[in-house]
Amino acid sequence: MAKAQSIDKPILVLFRTDLRMADNRALSAAAATGRPVIPVFIFDEESEGVRPVGGARRWWLHQSLSALGHRMAALGAPLLLRRGPMLEQTLAMLEETGADMVLWNRRYDPPEASIDAEMNTALGKTGIRTLDFDGHLLHDPSLLKTGSGGPYKVYSPFWRALIAEAEPRDPVDAPSQLRPFAKALASDSLDDWALMPVKPDWSGGFRSAWTPGEDGAQARLRDFLDGPVSGYGESRDIPGAQGTSSLSPHLANGEITPFQIFSALKSGKIDAPSHDLEKFRKEVGWREFAYHLLFHNPDLRNANFNDRFDDFPWKPDADLLRRWQRGQTGYPIVDGGMRQLWQTGWMHNRVRMIVASFLVKHLLIDWREGEKWFWDTLVDADPANNPASWQWVAGSGADAAPYFRIFNPILQGEKFDPDGTYVRRYVPELKHLPARYIHKPWESPKAELEQARVKLGDNYPVTVIEHQNARKRALLAYKAI
Ligand code: FAD
């Protein structure tokens, strides 16, 4: 009798940074019990330590939840939406539904991981069973250790250790059906969460660039593996080409897992040199490394990994920061990057490195300002990749680029965007300039500027700082520490 009862008891499945149905082990495990499944997304920005989601990711979240909601409804178990502290909302749902099990996929952002640990304890005490699963990462950051038992601080040995472990597991299929819960349950309305920008609605460029949701993620992966992955080793550095996968926002929102990516890469059906496939795997490995660093340095977005940088003589300057944010520095590749970010919520990795280096080294503005801006404006804003990459560029990070290696924005532009395709796309006021001046319009003869209708200081800014002076100033500042 007791058995018959428990088979009808529903199971709660919590959705958070795993907005997918395939390779969602929590969902599949719940479906496999044959018991009613109640999927619920709890939007928690209230629990202690949780960083509010930035503007660009709010837009993404709305779209992605809407896509997931449609798919869930088609399987008969509508996705419920609730907002508030994770534990409080889960307890309320348990009370309402009589569920005796809660399943979720693990999160690795330290405040979120602590909430989940607390949930385990609190729910356990009330006799509720909890189960958690992998999916977001290939490795568990708490388990991978160096020979001496500590965390990895250098990428290459980390990567070697990671791939020396067992092959990543195969992804699990999406459940083909879910047993619905008999009673109708209240859900928030997605529109009421007001995640989308209204006045002004800046999301036009986002809509044309992205298809949030699991289907969009799988389509990106297929497109990438059908084409750009071949040659990835070189083309990944060319911002004017579609040379990378653009999977980062899908990964950040858990619409696709690294297990699915690794499995697709070894399918044997991809027409690409093995070194390109390996390079791509290694880039996904940087994401694992960033989470490893974050796990062992939970305050990565505030505290320098290398504390020598605590005394760095930053020069805060609100006006220069604003010009950088708006893409008005007078350096075309920097401005192109910042405008791509503003228009599409994403920026090419090579250009992220250039603009970050420019902020930190040319303008001597604290990397944390850049991290915050990216957090708000990137659709792939990620609690590990973002601070780890900012610290990498600033020189304060683990296995970081040395501070004294200062990117020259002109040479970087000429090398990686030689004909100016990228700059012309995002800095249209320069689009008629000949390639030899596109990265240094100030060197262009007057007649050429006139012909290209460029008026420096008028429709395109003069440089906010001269490169060689900036370089000398940055090196002096570095000497101080
Ligand atoms: P691909 O080249 O197709 O790579 C595949 C995947 O590997 C990416 O989706 C990403 O998950 C991972 N990856 C690739 N490069 C890196 C890297 N350097 N570090 C960590 N993971 C990597 N990435 C984010 O996902 N979120 C961020 O908030 C973020 N902030 C960054 C800030 C700065 C200053 C810099 C320099 C880099 C940042 N990156 C961030 C890393 C990188 O720029 C993006 O992951 C990459 O551009 C995403 O494009 P893609 O998916 O086409 O990459």
Short mmCIF file of N, CA and C in Angstrom, two decimals, residues 41-100:
data_model
loop_
_atom_site.label_atom_id
_atom_site.label_comp_id
_atom_site.label_asym_id
_atom_site.label_seq_id
_atom_site.Cartn_x
_atom_site.Cartn_y
_atom_site.Cartn_z
N PHE A 41 11.17 26.33 -12.60
CA PHE A 41 12.33 27.22 -12.66
C PHE A 41 12.18 28.23 -11.54
N ILE A 42 13.14 28.27 -10.64
CA ILE A 42 13.08 29.25 -9.55
C ILE A 42 14.11 30.34 -9.83
N PHE A 43 13.61 31.54 -9.99
CA PHE A 43 14.49 32.67 -10.28
C PHE A 43 14.88 33.31 -8.95
N ASP A 44 16.11 33.01 -8.55
CA ASP A 44 16.55 33.42 -7.21
C ASP A 44 17.63 34.48 -7.32
N GLU A 45 17.26 35.71 -7.01
CA GLU A 45 18.28 36.77 -6.92
C GLU A 45 18.31 37.29 -5.49
N GLU A 46 17.66 36.54 -4.59
CA GLU A 46 17.52 37.05 -3.23
C GLU A 46 18.38 36.33 -2.21
N SER A 47 18.72 35.08 -2.48
CA SER A 47 19.53 34.36 -1.49
C SER A 47 20.88 35.06 -1.34
N GLU A 48 21.46 34.86 -0.16
CA GLU A 48 22.70 35.58 0.15
C GLU A 48 23.81 35.27 -0.86
N GLY A 49 24.46 36.32 -1.31
CA GLY A 49 25.64 36.14 -2.17
C GLY A 49 25.34 36.00 -3.65
N VAL A 50 24.06 35.83 -4.02
CA VAL A 50 23.76 35.62 -5.45
C VAL A 50 23.92 36.94 -6.20
N ARG A 51 24.63 36.88 -7.32
CA ARG A 51 24.85 38.11 -8.11
C ARG A 51 23.67 38.28 -9.07
N PRO A 52 23.01 39.42 -9.03
CA PRO A 52 21.88 39.60 -9.96
C PRO A 52 22.32 39.41 -11.42
N VAL A 53 21.44 38.80 -12.19
CA VAL A 53 21.73 38.53 -13.60
C VAL A 53 21.82 39.87 -14.34
N GLY A 54 22.79 39.99 -15.25
CA GLY A 54 22.96 41.24 -16.00
C GLY A 54 21.87 41.42 -17.06
N GLY A 55 21.82 42.63 -17.62
CA GLY A 55 20.75 42.99 -18.56
C GLY A 55 20.68 42.08 -19.78
N ALA A 56 21.84 41.78 -20.39
CA ALA A 56 21.83 40.98 -21.62
C ALA A 56 21.38 39.56 -21.33
N ARG A 57 21.81 39.01 -20.21
CA ARG A 57 21.39 37.65 -19.88
C ARG A 57 19.94 37.59 -19.44
N ARG A 58 19.42 38.69 -18.94
CA ARG A 58 17.98 38.71 -18.62
C ARG A 58 17.18 38.53 -19.91
N TRP A 59 17.62 39.26 -20.95
CA TRP A 59 16.94 39.11 -22.24
C TRP A 59 16.99 37.65 -22.69
N TRP A 60 18.18 37.05 -22.57
CA TRP A 60 18.36 35.66 -23.00
C TRP A 60 17.46 34.73 -22.18
N LEU A 61 17.46 34.98 -20.87
CA LEU A 61 16.69 34.11 -19.97
C LEU A 61 15.22 34.09 -20.35
N HIS A 62 14.70 35.27 -20.67
CA HIS A 62 13.29 35.33 -21.07
C HIS A 62 13.05 34.42 -22.29
N GLN A 63 13.89 34.58 -23.30
CA GLN A 63 13.71 33.80 -24.53
C GLN A 63 13.87 32.31 -24.27
N SER A 64 14.87 32.00 -23.48
CA SER A 64 15.19 30.59 -23.27
C SER A 64 14.10 29.90 -22.45
N LEU A 65 13.59 30.60 -21.44
CA LEU A 65 12.51 30.02 -20.63
C LEU A 65 11.25 29.83 -21.47
N SER A 66 11.04 30.78 -22.37
CA SER A 66 9.87 30.67 -23.22
C SER A 66 10.01 29.42 -24.12
N ALA A 67 11.20 29.22 -24.69
CA ALA A 67 11.42 28.05 -25.56
C ALA A 67 11.27 26.75 -24.75
N LEU A 68 11.86 26.73 -23.57
CA LEU A 68 11.79 25.51 -22.74
C LEU A 68 10.35 25.24 -22.32
N GLY A 69 9.64 26.30 -21.98
CA GLY A 69 8.24 26.17 -21.56
C GLY A 69 7.41 25.50 -22.65
N HIS A 70 7.64 25.88 -23.89
CA HIS A 70 6.88 25.28 -24.99
C HIS A 70 7.18 23.79 -25.12
N ARG A 71 8.45 23.45 -24.99
CA ARG A 71 8.81 22.03 -25.14
C ARG A 71 8.24 21.21 -23.99
N MET A 72 8.30 21.75 -22.80
CA MET A 72 7.78 21.01 -21.63
C MET A 72 6.27 20.83 -21.76
N ALA A 73 5.61 21.89 -22.17
CA ALA A 73 4.15 21.81 -22.29
C ALA A 73 3.78 20.71 -23.29
N ALA A 74 4.59 20.60 -24.36
CA ALA A 74 4.29 19.58 -25.37
C ALA A 74 4.41 18.16 -24.79
N LEU A 75 5.25 18.01 -23.76
CA LEU A 75 5.39 16.69 -23.13
C LEU A 75 4.38 16.50 -22.00
N GLY A 76 3.58 17.49 -21.75
CA GLY A 76 2.50 17.34 -20.78
C GLY A 76 2.84 17.81 -19.38
N ALA A 77 4.06 18.28 -19.15
CA ALA A 77 4.41 18.76 -17.81
C ALA A 77 4.85 20.21 -17.91
N PRO A 78 3.91 21.13 -17.75
CA PRO A 78 4.28 22.54 -17.97
C PRO A 78 5.34 23.01 -16.98
N LEU A 79 6.23 23.87 -17.49
CA LEU A 79 7.28 24.42 -16.63
C LEU A 79 6.69 25.52 -15.76
N LEU A 80 6.81 25.35 -14.44
CA LEU A 80 6.30 26.39 -13.54
C LEU A 80 7.39 27.42 -13.29
N LEU A 81 6.96 28.64 -13.09
CA LEU A 81 7.91 29.72 -12.81
C LEU A 81 7.64 30.26 -11.42
N ARG A 82 8.67 30.32 -10.63
CA ARG A 82 8.55 30.91 -9.29
C ARG A 82 9.75 31.82 -9.06
N ARG A 83 9.57 32.79 -8.20
CA ARG A 83 10.65 33.74 -7.96
C ARG A 83 10.86 33.91 -6.47
N GLY A 84 12.11 33.94 -6.04
CA GLY A 84 12.40 34.14 -4.62
C GLY A 84 13.52 33.23 -4.18
N PRO A 85 13.86 33.26 -2.87
CA PRO A 85 14.97 32.44 -2.39
C PRO A 85 14.72 30.95 -2.68
N MET A 86 15.74 30.28 -3.15
CA MET A 86 15.63 28.89 -3.63
C MET A 86 15.02 27.96 -2.58
N LEU A 87 15.55 28.04 -1.36
CA LEU A 87 15.08 27.10 -0.34
C LEU A 87 13.62 27.39 0.03
N GLU A 88 13.35 28.66 0.23
CA GLU A 88 11.98 29.05 0.63
C GLU A 88 10.97 28.62 -0.44
N GLN A 89 11.30 28.88 -1.69
CA GLN A 89 10.38 28.53 -2.78
C GLN A 89 10.24 27.01 -2.93
N THR A 90 11.33 26.30 -2.72
CA THR A 90 11.26 24.83 -2.84
C THR A 90 10.38 24.27 -1.73
N LEU A 91 10.57 24.79 -0.51
CA LEU A 91 9.75 24.31 0.61
C LEU A 91 8.27 24.59 0.34
N ALA A 92 7.99 25.76 -0.21
CA ALA A 92 6.60 26.10 -0.50
C ALA A 92 6.02 25.13 -1.54
N MET A 93 6.81 24.79 -2.55
CA MET A 93 6.34 23.87 -3.59
C MET A 93 6.11 22.47 -3.01
N LEU A 94 6.98 22.06 -2.10
CA LEU A 94 6.83 20.74 -1.50
C LEU A 94 5.53 20.68 -0.71
N GLU A 95 5.28 21.74 0.00
CA GLU A 95 4.06 21.83 0.81
C GLU A 95 2.82 21.77 -0.10
N GLU A 96 2.88 22.53 -1.18
CA GLU A 96 1.72 22.58 -2.08
C GLU A 96 1.43 21.27 -2.79
N THR A 97 2.51 20.52 -3.08
CA THR A 97 2.35 19.38 -3.99
C THR A 97 2.43 18.03 -3.29
N GLY A 98 2.99 18.02 -2.09
CA GLY A 98 3.19 16.74 -1.40
C GLY A 98 4.34 15.93 -2.00
N ALA A 99 5.18 16.58 -2.82
CA ALA A 99 6.33 15.85 -3.39
C ALA A 99 7.27 15.42 -2.26
N ASP A 100 7.97 14.29 -2.48
CA ASP A 100 8.91 13.85 -1.44
C ASP A 100 10.33 13.70 -1.99
#
